C-alpha positions as a Markdown table, in Angstrom:
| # | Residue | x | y | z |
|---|---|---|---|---|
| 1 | Unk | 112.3 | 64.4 | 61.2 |
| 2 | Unk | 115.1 | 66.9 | 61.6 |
| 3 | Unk | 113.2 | 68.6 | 64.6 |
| 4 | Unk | 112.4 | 65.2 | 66.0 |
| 5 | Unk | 116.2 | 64.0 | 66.3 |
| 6 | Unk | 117.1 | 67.1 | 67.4 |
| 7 | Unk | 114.8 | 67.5 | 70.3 |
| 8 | Unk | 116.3 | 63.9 | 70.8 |
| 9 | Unk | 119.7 | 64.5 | 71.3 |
| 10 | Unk | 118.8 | 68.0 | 73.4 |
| 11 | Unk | 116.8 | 65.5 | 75.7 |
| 12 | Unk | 119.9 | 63.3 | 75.4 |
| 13 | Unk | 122.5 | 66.3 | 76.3 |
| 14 | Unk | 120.4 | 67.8 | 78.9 |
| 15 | Unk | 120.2 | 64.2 | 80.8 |
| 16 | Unk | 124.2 | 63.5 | 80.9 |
| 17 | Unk | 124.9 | 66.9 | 82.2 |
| 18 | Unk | 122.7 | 67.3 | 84.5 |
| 19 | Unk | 123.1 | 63.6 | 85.8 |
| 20 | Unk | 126.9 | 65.6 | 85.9 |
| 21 | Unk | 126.0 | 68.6 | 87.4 |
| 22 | Unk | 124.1 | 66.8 | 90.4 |
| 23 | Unk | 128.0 | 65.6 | 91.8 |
| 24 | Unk | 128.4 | 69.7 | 92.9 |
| 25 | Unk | 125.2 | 70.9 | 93.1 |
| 26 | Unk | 121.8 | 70.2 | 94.5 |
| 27 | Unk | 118.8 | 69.7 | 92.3 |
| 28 | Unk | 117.5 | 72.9 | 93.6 |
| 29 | Unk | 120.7 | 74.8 | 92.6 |
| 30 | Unk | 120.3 | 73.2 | 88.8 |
| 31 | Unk | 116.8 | 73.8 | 88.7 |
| 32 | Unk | 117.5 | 77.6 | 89.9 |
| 33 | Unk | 120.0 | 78.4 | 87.2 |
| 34 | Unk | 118.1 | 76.8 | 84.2 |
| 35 | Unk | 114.9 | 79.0 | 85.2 |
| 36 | Unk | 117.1 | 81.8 | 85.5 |
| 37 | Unk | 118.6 | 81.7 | 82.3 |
| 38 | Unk | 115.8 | 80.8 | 80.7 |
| 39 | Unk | 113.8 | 83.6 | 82.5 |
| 40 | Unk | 116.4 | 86.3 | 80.8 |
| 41 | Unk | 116.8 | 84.6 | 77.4 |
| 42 | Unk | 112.7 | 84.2 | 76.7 |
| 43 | Unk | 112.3 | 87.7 | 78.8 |
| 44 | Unk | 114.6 | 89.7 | 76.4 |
| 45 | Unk | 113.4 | 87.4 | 73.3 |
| 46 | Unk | 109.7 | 88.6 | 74.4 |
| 47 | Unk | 110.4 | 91.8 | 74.9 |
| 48 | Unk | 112.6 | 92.0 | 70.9 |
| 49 | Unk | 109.7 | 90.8 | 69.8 |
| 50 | Unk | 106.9 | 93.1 | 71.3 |
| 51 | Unk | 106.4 | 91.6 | 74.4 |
| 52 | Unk | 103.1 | 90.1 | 75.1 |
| 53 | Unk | 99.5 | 90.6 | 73.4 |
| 54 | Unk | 100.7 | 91.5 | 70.0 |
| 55 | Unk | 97.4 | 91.4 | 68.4 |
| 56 | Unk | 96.1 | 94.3 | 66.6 |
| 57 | Unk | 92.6 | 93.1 | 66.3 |
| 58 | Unk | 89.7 | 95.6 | 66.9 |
| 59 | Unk | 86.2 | 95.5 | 68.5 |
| 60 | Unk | 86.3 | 94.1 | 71.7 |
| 61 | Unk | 90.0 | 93.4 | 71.7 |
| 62 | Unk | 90.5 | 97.6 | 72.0 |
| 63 | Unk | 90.3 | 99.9 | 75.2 |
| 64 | Unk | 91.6 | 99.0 | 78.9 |
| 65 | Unk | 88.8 | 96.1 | 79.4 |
| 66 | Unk | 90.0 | 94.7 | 76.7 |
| 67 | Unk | 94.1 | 94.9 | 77.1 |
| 68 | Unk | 93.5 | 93.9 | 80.6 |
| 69 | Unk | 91.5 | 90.4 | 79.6 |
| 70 | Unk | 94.4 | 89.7 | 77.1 |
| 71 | Unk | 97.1 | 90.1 | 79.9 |
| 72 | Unk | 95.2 | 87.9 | 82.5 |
| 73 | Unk | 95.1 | 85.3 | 79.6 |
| 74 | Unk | 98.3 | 85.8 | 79.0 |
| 75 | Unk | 100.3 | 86.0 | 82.4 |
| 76 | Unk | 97.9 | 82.9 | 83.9 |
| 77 | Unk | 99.0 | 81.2 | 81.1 |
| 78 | Unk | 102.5 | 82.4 | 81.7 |
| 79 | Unk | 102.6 | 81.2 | 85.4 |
| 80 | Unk | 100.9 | 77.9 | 85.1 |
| 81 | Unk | 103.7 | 77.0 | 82.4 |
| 82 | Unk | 106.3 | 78.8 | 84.5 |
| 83 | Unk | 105.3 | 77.5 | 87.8 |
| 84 | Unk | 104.0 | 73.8 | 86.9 |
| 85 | Unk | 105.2 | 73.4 | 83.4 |
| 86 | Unk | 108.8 | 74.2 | 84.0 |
| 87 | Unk | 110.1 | 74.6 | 87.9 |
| 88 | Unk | 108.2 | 71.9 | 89.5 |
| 89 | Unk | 108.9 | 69.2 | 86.6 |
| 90 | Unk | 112.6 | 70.3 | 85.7 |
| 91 | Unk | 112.6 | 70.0 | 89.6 |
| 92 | Unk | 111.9 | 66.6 | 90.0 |
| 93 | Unk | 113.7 | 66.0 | 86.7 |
| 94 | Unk | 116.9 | 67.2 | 88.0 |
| 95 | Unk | 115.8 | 65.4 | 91.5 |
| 96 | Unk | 115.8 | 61.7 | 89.9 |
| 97 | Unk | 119.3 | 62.4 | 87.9 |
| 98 | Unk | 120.7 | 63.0 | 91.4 |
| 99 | Unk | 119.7 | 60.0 | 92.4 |
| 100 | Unk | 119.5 | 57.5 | 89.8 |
| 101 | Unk | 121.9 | 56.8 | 86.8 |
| 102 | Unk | 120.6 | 58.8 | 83.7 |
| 103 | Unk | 119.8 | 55.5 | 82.1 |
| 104 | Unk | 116.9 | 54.8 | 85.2 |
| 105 | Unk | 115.9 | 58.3 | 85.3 |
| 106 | Unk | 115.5 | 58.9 | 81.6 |
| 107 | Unk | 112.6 | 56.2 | 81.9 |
| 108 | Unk | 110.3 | 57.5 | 83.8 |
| 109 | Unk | 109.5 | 60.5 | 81.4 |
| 110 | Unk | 107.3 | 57.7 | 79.3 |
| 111 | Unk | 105.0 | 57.5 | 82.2 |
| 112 | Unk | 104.2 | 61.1 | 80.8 |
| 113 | Unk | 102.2 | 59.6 | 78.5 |
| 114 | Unk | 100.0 | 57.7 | 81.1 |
| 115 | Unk | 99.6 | 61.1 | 83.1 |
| 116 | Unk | 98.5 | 62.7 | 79.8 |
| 117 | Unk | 95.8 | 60.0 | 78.9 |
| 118 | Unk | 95.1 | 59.9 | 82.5 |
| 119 | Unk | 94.4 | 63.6 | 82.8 |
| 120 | Unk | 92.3 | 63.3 | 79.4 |
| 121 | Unk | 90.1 | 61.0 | 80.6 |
| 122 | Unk | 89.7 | 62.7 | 84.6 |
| 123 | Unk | 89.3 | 66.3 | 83.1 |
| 124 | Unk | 88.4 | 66.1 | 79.6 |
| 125 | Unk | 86.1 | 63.3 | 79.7 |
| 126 | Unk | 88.1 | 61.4 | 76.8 |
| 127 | Unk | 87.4 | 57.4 | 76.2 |
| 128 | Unk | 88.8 | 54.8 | 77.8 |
| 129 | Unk | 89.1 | 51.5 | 75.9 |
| 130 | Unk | 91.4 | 48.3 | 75.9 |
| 131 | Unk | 93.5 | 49.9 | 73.7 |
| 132 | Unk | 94.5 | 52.5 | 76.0 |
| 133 | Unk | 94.4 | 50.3 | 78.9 |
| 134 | Unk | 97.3 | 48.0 | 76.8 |
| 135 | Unk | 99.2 | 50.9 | 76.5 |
| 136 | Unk | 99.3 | 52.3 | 79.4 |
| 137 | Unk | 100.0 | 48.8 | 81.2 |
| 138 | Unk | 103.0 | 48.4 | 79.0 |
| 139 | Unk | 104.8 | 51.5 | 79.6 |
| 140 | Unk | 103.9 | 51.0 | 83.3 |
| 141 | Unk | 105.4 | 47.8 | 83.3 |
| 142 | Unk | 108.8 | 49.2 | 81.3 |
| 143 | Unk | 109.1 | 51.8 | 83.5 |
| 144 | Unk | 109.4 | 49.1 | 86.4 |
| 145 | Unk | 111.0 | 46.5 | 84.9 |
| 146 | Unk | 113.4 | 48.7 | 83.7 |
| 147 | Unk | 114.0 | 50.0 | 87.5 |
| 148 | Unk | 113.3 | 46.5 | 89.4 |
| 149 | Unk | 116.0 | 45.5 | 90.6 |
| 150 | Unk | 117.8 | 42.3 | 89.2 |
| 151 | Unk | 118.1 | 38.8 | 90.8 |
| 152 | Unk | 120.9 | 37.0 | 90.9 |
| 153 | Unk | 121.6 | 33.4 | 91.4 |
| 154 | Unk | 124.5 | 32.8 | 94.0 |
C-alpha cells in the first residue's frame, strides 16, 4: 500500500511540474533532460552494481557464444524500454501537459489499460469477453467525457 501511494503522488509530482516546466521549455527539451538524467543515474547505478549479465550460471551460459546471447537479450531489451518504453511515451506525456491542463492530460493514461488488453488480445491471443468489452467502453467514455467539452445554456 505504501508503494502504491507513493508511486501515486510521484505520478502526481511529476504531472504539476512538468505541466510547469512546459511554460519555458518544449516537450522535447523536458523529455531530453529526464532521459538524460535518468540515463546517468541507472548508467552509474548499473555499472555499482555489476553492470549487466550478472549471472554466474554454468553450461551453456559460459564462453563468448554464450556472454554474447545474454547481452543481445539484454541490450534489445534495453533499447525497446529505452526507446519505446520511456522516450517516445514520456514524449507524448510531456506533449499533452503542454497542451492541456494537467487535470485533462492526467486522463488519458487510463486508456493505457485499453492499449494493454488490446495488445493482449492482437499479439497474445488473450480472450475477449463482455466483461472486458464493459471495461474498456467505460474508461473510453471517461477519458472523453472528461475532455468533451461542456455546453452551456445562454
Amino acid at each position: 500500500i505504501l508503494f502504491l501511494l507513493g508511486a501515486v503522488a510521484s505520478a502526481t509530482l511529476y504531472n504539476i511540474f512538468s505541466r510547469r516546466a512546459s511554460r519555458f521549455y518544449t516537450p522535447f527539451e523536458t523529455t531530453w533532460a529526464m532521459m538524460l538524467t535518468g540515463t546517468v543515474f541507472f548508467g552509474l547505478a548499473a555499472l555499482a552494481g555489476g553492470g549487466l549479465g550478472g549471472s554466474s550460471g554454468g553450461g551453456a551460459d559460459r564462453g563468448l557464444a554464450g556472454l554474447f546471447s545474454r547481452a543481445l537479450a539484454s541490450w534489445s531489451g534495453i533499447l525497446y524500454l529505452g526507446l519505446v518504453s520511456s522516450v517516445v511515451a514520456f514524449f507524448l506525456i510531456n506533449f499533452t501537459l503542454s497542451r492541456l491542463k494537467a487535470s485533462q492530460s492526467v486522463v488519458f493514461t487510463s486508456l493505457t489499460s485499453v492499449v494493454a488488453m488490446g495488445a493482449g488480445i492482437l499479439i497474445r491471443g488473450e480472450d475477449f469477453g463482455p466483461a472486458k468489452a464493459l471495461g474498456a467502453a467505460a474508461i473510453i467514455l471517461g477519458v472523453w467525457g472528461t475532455n468533451a467539452p461542456v455546453r452551456r445554456k445562454a
